[in-house]
N, CA, C and O of each residue as an XYZ file, in Angstrom:
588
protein
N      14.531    -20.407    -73.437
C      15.314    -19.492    -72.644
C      16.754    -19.921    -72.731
O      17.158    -21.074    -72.582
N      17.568    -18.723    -73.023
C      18.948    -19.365    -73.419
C      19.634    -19.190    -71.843
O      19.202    -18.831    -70.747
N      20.842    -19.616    -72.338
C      21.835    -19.751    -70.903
C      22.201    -18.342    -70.122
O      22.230    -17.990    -68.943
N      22.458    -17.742    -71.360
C      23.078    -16.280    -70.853
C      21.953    -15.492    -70.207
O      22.183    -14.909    -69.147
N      20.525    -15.420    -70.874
C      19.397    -14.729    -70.496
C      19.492    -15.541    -68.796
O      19.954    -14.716    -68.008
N      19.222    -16.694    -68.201
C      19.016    -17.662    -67.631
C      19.874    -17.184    -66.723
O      19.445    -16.683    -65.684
N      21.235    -17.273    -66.992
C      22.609    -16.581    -65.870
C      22.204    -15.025    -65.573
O      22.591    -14.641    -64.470
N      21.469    -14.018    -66.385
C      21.522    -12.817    -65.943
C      20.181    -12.878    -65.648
O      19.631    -11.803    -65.410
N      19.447    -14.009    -65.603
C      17.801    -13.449    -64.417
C      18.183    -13.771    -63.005
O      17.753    -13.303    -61.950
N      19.390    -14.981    -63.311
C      19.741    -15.464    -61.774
C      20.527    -14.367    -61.054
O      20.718    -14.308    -59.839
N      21.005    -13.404    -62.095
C      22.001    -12.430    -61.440
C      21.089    -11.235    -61.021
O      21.180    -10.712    -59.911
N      20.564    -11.000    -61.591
C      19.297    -10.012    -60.818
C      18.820    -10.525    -59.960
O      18.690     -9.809    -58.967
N      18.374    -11.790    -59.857
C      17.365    -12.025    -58.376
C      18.088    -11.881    -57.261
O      17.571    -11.563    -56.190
N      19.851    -12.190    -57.478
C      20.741    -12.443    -56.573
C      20.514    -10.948    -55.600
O      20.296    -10.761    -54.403
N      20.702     -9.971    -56.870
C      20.981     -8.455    -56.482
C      19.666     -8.304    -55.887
O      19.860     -7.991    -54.713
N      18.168     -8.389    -56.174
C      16.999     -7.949    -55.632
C      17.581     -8.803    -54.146
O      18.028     -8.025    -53.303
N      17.612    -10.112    -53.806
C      17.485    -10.343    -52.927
C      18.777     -9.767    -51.870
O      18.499     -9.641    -50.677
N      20.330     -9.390    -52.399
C      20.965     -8.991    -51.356
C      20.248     -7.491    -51.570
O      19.364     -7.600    -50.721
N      20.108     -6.522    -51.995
C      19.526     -5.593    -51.674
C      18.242     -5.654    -50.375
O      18.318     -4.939    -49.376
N      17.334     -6.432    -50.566
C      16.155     -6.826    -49.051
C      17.185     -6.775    -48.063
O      17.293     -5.927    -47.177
N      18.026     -7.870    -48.313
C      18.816     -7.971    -46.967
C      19.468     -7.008    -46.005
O      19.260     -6.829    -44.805
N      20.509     -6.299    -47.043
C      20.854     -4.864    -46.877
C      19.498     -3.472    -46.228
O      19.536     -2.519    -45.449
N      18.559     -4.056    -47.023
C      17.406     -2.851    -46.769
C      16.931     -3.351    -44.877
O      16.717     -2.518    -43.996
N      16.887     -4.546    -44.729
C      16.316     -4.973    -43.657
C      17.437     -4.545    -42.510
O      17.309     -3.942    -41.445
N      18.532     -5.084    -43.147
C      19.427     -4.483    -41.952
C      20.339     -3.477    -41.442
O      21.172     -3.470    -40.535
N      19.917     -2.595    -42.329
C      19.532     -1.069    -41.716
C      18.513     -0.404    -41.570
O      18.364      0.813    -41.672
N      17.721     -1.272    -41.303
C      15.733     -0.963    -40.447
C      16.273     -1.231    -39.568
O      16.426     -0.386    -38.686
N      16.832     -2.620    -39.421
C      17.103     -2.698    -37.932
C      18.092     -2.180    -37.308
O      18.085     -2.247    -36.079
N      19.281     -1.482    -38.048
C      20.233     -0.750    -37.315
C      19.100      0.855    -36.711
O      19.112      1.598    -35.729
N      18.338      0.740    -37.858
C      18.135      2.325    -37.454
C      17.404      2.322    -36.578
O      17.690      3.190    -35.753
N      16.185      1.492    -36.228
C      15.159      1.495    -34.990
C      16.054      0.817    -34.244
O      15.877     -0.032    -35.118
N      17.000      0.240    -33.353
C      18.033      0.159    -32.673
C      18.731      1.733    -32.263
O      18.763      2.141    -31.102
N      19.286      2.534    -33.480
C      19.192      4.058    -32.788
C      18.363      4.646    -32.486
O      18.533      5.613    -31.743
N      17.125      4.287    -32.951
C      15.857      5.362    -32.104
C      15.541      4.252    -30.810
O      14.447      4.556    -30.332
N      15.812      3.720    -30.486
C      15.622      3.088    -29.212
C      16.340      3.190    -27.789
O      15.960      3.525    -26.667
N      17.732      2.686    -28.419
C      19.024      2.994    -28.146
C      19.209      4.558    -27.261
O      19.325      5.588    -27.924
N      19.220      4.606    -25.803
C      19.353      6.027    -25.466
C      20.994      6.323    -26.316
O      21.891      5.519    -26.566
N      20.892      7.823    -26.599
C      22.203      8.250    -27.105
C      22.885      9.747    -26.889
O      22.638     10.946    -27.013
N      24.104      8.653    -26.407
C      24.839     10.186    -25.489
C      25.769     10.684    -25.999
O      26.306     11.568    -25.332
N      26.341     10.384    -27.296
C      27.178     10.846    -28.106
C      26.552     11.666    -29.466
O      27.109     12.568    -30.091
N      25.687     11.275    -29.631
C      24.610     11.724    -31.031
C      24.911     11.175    -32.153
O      24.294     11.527    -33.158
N      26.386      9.742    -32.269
C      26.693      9.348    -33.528
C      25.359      8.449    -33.571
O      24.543      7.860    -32.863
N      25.814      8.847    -35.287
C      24.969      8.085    -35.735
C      25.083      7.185    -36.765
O      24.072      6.704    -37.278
N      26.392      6.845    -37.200
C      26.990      5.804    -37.504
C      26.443      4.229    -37.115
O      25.906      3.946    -36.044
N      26.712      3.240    -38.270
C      25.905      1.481    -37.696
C      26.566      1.263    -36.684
O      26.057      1.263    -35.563
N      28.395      0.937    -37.011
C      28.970      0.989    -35.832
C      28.501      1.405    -34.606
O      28.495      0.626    -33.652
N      28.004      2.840    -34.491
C      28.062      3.279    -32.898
C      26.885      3.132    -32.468
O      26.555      3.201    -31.283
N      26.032      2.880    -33.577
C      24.305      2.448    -32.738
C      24.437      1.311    -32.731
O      23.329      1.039    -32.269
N      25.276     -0.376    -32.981
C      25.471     -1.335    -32.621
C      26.192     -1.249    -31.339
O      25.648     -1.814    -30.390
N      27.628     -0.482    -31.069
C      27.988     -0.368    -30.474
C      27.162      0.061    -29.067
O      27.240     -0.600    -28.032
N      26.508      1.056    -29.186
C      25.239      1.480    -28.211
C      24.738      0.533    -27.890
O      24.613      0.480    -26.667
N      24.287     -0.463    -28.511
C      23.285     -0.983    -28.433
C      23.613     -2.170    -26.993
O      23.105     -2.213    -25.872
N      24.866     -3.180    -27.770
C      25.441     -3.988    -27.136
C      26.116     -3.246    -25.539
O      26.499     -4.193    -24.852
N      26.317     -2.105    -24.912
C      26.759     -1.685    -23.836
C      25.570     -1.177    -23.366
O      25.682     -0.790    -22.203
N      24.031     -0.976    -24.025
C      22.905     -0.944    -23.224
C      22.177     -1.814    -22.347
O      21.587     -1.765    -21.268
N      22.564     -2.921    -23.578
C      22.394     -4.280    -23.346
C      22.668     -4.902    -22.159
O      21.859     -5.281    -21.313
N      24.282     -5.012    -22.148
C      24.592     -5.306    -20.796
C      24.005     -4.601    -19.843
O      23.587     -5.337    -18.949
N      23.746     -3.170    -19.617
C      22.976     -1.998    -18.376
C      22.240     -2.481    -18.079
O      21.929     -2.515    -16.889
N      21.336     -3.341    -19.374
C      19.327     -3.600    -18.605
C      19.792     -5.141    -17.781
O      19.137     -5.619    -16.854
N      21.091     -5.778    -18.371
C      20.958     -7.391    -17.977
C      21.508     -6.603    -16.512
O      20.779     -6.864    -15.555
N      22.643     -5.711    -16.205
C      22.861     -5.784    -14.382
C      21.975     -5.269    -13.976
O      21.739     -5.425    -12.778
N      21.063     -4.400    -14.810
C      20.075     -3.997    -13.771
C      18.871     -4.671    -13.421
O      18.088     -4.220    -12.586
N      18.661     -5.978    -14.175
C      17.929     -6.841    -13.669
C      18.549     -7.853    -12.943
O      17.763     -8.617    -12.382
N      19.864     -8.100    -12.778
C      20.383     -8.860    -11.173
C      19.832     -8.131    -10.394
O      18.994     -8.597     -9.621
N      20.235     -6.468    -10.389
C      20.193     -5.942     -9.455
C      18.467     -6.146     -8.784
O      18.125     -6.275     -7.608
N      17.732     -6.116     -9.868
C      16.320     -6.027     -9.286
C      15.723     -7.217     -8.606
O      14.930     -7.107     -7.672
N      16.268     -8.763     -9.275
C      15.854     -9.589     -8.887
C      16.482    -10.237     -7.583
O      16.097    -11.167     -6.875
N      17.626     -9.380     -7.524
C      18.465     -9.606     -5.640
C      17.476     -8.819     -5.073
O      16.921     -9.549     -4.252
N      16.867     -7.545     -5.063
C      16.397     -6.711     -4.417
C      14.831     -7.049     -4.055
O      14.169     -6.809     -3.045
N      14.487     -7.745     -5.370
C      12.692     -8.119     -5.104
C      13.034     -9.564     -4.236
O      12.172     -9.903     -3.425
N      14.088    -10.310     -4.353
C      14.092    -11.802     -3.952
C      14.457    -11.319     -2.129
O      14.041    -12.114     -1.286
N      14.957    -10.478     -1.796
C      14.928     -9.668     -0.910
C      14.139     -9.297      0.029
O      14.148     -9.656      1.207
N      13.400     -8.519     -0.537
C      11.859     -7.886     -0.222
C      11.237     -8.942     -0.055
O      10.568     -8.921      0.978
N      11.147    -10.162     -0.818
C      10.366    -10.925     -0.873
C      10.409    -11.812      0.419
O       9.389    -12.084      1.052
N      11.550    -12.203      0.734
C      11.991    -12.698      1.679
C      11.479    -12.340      3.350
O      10.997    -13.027      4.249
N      11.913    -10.719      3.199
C      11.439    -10.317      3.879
C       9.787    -10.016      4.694
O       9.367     -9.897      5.845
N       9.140     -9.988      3.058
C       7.513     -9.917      3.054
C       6.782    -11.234      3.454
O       5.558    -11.308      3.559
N       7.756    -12.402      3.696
C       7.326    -13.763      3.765
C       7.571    -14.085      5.371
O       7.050    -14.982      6.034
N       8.552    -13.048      5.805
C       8.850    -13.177      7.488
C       7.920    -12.255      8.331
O       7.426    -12.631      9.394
N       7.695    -10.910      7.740
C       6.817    -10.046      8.092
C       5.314    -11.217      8.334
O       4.805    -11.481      9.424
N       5.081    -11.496      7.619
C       3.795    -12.679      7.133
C       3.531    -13.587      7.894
O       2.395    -13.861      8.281
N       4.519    -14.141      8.187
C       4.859    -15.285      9.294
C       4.411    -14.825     10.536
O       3.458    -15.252     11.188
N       5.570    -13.454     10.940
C       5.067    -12.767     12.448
C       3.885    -12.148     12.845
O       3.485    -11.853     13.972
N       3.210    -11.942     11.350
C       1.777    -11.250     11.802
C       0.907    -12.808     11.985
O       0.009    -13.028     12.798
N       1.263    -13.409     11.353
C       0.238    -15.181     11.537
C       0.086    -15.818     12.688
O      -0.910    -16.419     13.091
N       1.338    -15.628     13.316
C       1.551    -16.239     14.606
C       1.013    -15.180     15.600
O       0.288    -15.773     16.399
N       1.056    -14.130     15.821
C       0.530    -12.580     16.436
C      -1.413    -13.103     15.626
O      -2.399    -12.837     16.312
N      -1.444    -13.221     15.386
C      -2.992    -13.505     14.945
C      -3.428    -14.732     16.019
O      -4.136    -14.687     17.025
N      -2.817    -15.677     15.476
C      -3.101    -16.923     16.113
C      -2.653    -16.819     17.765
O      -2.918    -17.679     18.606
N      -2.255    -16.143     17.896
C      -2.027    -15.565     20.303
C      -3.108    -14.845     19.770
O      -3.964    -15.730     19.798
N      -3.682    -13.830     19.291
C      -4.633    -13.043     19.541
C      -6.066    -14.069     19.337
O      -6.865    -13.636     20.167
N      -6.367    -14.610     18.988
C      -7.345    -15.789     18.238
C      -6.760    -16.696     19.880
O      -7.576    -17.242     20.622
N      -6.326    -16.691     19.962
C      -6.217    -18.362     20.968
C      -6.606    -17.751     22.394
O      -7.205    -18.490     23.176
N      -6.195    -16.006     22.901
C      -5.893    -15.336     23.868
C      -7.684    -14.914     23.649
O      -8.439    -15.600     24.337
N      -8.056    -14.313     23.140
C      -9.807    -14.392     22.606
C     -10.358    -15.483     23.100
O     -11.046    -15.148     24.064
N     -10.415    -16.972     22.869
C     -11.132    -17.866     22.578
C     -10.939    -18.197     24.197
O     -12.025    -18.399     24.740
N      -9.799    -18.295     25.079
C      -9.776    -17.896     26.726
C     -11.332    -17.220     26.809
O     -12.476    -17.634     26.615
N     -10.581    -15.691     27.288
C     -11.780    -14.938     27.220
C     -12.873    -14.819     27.124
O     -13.614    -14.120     27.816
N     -13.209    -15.690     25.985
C     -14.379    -16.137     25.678
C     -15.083    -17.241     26.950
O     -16.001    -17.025     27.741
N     -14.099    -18.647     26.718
C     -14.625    -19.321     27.603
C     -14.430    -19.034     29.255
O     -15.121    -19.620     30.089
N     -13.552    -18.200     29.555
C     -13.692    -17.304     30.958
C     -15.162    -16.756     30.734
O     -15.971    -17.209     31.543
N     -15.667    -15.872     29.796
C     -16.903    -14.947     30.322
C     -17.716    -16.343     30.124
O     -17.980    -16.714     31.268
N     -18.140    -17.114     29.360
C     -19.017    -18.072     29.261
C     -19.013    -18.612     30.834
O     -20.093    -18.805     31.392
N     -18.098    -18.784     31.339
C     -17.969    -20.065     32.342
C     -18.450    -19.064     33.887
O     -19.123    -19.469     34.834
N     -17.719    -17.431     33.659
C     -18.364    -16.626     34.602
C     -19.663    -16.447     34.869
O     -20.171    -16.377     35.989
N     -20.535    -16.328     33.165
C     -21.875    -16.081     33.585
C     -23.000    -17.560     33.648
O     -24.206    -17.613     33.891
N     -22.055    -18.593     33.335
C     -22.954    -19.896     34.237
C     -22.540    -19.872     35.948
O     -23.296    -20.133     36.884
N     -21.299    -19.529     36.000
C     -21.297    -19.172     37.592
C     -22.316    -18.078     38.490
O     -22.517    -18.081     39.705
N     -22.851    -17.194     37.490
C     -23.985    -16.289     37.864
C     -25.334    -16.689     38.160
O     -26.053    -16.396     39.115
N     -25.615    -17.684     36.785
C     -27.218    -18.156     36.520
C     -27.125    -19.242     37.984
O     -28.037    -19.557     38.750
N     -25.862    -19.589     38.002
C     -26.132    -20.821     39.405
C     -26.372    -20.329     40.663
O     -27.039    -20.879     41.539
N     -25.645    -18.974     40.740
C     -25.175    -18.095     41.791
C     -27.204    -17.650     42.335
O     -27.861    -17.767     43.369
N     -27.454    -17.172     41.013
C     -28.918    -16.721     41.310
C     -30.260    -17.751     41.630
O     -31.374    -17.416     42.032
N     -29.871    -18.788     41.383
C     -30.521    -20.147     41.160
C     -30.397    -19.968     42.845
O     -31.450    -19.568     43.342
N     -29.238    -20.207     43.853
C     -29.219    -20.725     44.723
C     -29.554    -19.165     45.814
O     -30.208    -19.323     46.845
N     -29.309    -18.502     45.635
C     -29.418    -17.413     46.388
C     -31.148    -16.285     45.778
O     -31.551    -15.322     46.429
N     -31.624    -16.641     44.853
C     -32.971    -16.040     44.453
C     -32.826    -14.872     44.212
O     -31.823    -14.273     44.601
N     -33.820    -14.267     43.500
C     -33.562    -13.222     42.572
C     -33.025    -11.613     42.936
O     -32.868    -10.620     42.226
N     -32.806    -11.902     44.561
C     -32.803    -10.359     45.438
C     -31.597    -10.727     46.194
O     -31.309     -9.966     47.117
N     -30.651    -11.983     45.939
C     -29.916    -12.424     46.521
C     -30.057    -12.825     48.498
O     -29.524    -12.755     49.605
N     -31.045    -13.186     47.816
C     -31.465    -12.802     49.985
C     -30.938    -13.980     50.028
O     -30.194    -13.986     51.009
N     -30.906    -15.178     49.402
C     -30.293    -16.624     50.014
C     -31.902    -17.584     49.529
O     -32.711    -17.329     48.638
N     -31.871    -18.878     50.689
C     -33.056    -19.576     49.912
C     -33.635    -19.346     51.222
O     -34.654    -19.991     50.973
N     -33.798    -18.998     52.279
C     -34.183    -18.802     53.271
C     -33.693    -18.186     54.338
O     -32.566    -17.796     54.033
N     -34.059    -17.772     55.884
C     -32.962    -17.040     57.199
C     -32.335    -18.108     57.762
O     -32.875    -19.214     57.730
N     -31.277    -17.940     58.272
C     -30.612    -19.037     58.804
C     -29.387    -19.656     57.877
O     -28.712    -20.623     58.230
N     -29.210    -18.920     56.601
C     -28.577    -20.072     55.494
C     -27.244    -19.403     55.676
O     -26.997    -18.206     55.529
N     -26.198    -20.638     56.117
C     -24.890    -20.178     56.653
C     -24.029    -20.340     55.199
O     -24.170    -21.145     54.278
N     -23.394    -19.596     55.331
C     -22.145    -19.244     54.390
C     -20.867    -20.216     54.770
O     -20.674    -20.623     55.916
N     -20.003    -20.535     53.622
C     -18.883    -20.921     54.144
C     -17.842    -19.455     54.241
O     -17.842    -18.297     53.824
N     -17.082    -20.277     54.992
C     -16.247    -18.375     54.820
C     -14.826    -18.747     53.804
O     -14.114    -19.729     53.597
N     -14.923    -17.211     53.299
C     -13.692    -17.201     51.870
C     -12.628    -17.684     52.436
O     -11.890    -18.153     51.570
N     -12.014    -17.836     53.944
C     -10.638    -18.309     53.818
C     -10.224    -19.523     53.345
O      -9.092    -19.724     52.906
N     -11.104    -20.350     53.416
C     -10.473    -21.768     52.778
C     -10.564    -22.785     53.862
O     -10.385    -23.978     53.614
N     -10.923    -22.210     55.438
C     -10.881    -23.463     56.138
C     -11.966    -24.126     56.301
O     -11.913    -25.041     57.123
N     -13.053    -23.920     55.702
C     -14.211    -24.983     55.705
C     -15.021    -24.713     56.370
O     -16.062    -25.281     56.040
N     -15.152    -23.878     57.505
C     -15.798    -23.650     59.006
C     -17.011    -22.913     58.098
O     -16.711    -22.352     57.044
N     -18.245    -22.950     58.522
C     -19.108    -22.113     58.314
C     -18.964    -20.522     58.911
O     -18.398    -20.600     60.002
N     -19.188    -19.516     58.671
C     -19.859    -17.998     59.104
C     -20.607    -17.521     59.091
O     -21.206    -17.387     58.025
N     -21.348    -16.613     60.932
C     -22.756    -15.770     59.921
C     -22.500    -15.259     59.600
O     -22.872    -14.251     60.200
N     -21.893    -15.000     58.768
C     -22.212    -14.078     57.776
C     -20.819    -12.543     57.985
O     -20.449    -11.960     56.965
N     -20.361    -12.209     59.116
C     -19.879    -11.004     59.365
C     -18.231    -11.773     60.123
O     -17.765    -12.691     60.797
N     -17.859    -10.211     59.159
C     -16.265    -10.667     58.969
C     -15.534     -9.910     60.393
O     -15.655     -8.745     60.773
N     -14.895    -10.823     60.883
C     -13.996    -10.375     61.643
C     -12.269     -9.988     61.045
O     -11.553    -10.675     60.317
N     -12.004     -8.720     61.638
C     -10.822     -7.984     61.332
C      -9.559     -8.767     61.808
O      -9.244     -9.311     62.866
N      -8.909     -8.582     60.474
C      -7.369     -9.576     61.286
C      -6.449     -8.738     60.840
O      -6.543     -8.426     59.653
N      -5.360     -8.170     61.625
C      -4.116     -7.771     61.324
C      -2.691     -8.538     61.143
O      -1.678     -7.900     60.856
């Protein structure tokens, strides 16, 4: 293989290969204009690069904008969260009262019936009451009126 043959295979491959290059990068100019919304209709490399790079920037503020707005929400969805947890836990704690109020009422019953028998008559006649005011005194039984 002589020199000159040798210099003009190298000069063709040169050309096959800047030709790919060229071919590739106007694939990519052109699917860049079909992507590219377009409000002018050029269709020039220039103006679908140009497009491209001022779209570019649109999607990057409009993802500040989204990620202030979800970090936001989010914020918010994490306080909402909080106030229903704590509103759970009074409702759960305000319950579990309740609970041990009726528990503790109806052992006050089973005792109530224990000592007074099943018709409430008492355990026998004669069985004196204390009276509800608090001073200790026994009553038969019948309330005198106080104004």
């Amino acid at each position: 293989m002589g020199s000159d043959e040798w210099a003009r295979q190298r000069k063709d491959n040169h050309k096959e290969v800047e030709r790919r290059r060229r071919g590739n990068i106007n694939e990519g100019i052109n699917e860049l204009g079909r992507i590219v919304p377009n409000g002018s209709g050029e269709k020039s490399k220039g103006a679908i690069l140009s497009r491209a790079v001022q779209y570019i920037h649109h999607l990057k503020e409009n993802e500040a904008r989204n990620i202030e707005k979800w970090t936001l929400e989010k914020l918010l969805m994490d306080q909402a969260m909080g106030d229903l947890q704590a509103q759970l836990e009074e409702t759960r704690r305000a319950w579990e009262e309740e609970r041990q109020g009726r528990e503790k009422a109806e052992r006050e019953v089973v005792e109530l019936r224990k000592t007074t028998g099943p018709n409430g008559a008492g355990n026998g006649a004669g069985t004196k009451r204390v009276s509800e005011d608090g001073d200790g005194k026994e009553d038969d039984g019948k309330r005198q009126k106080t104004e």
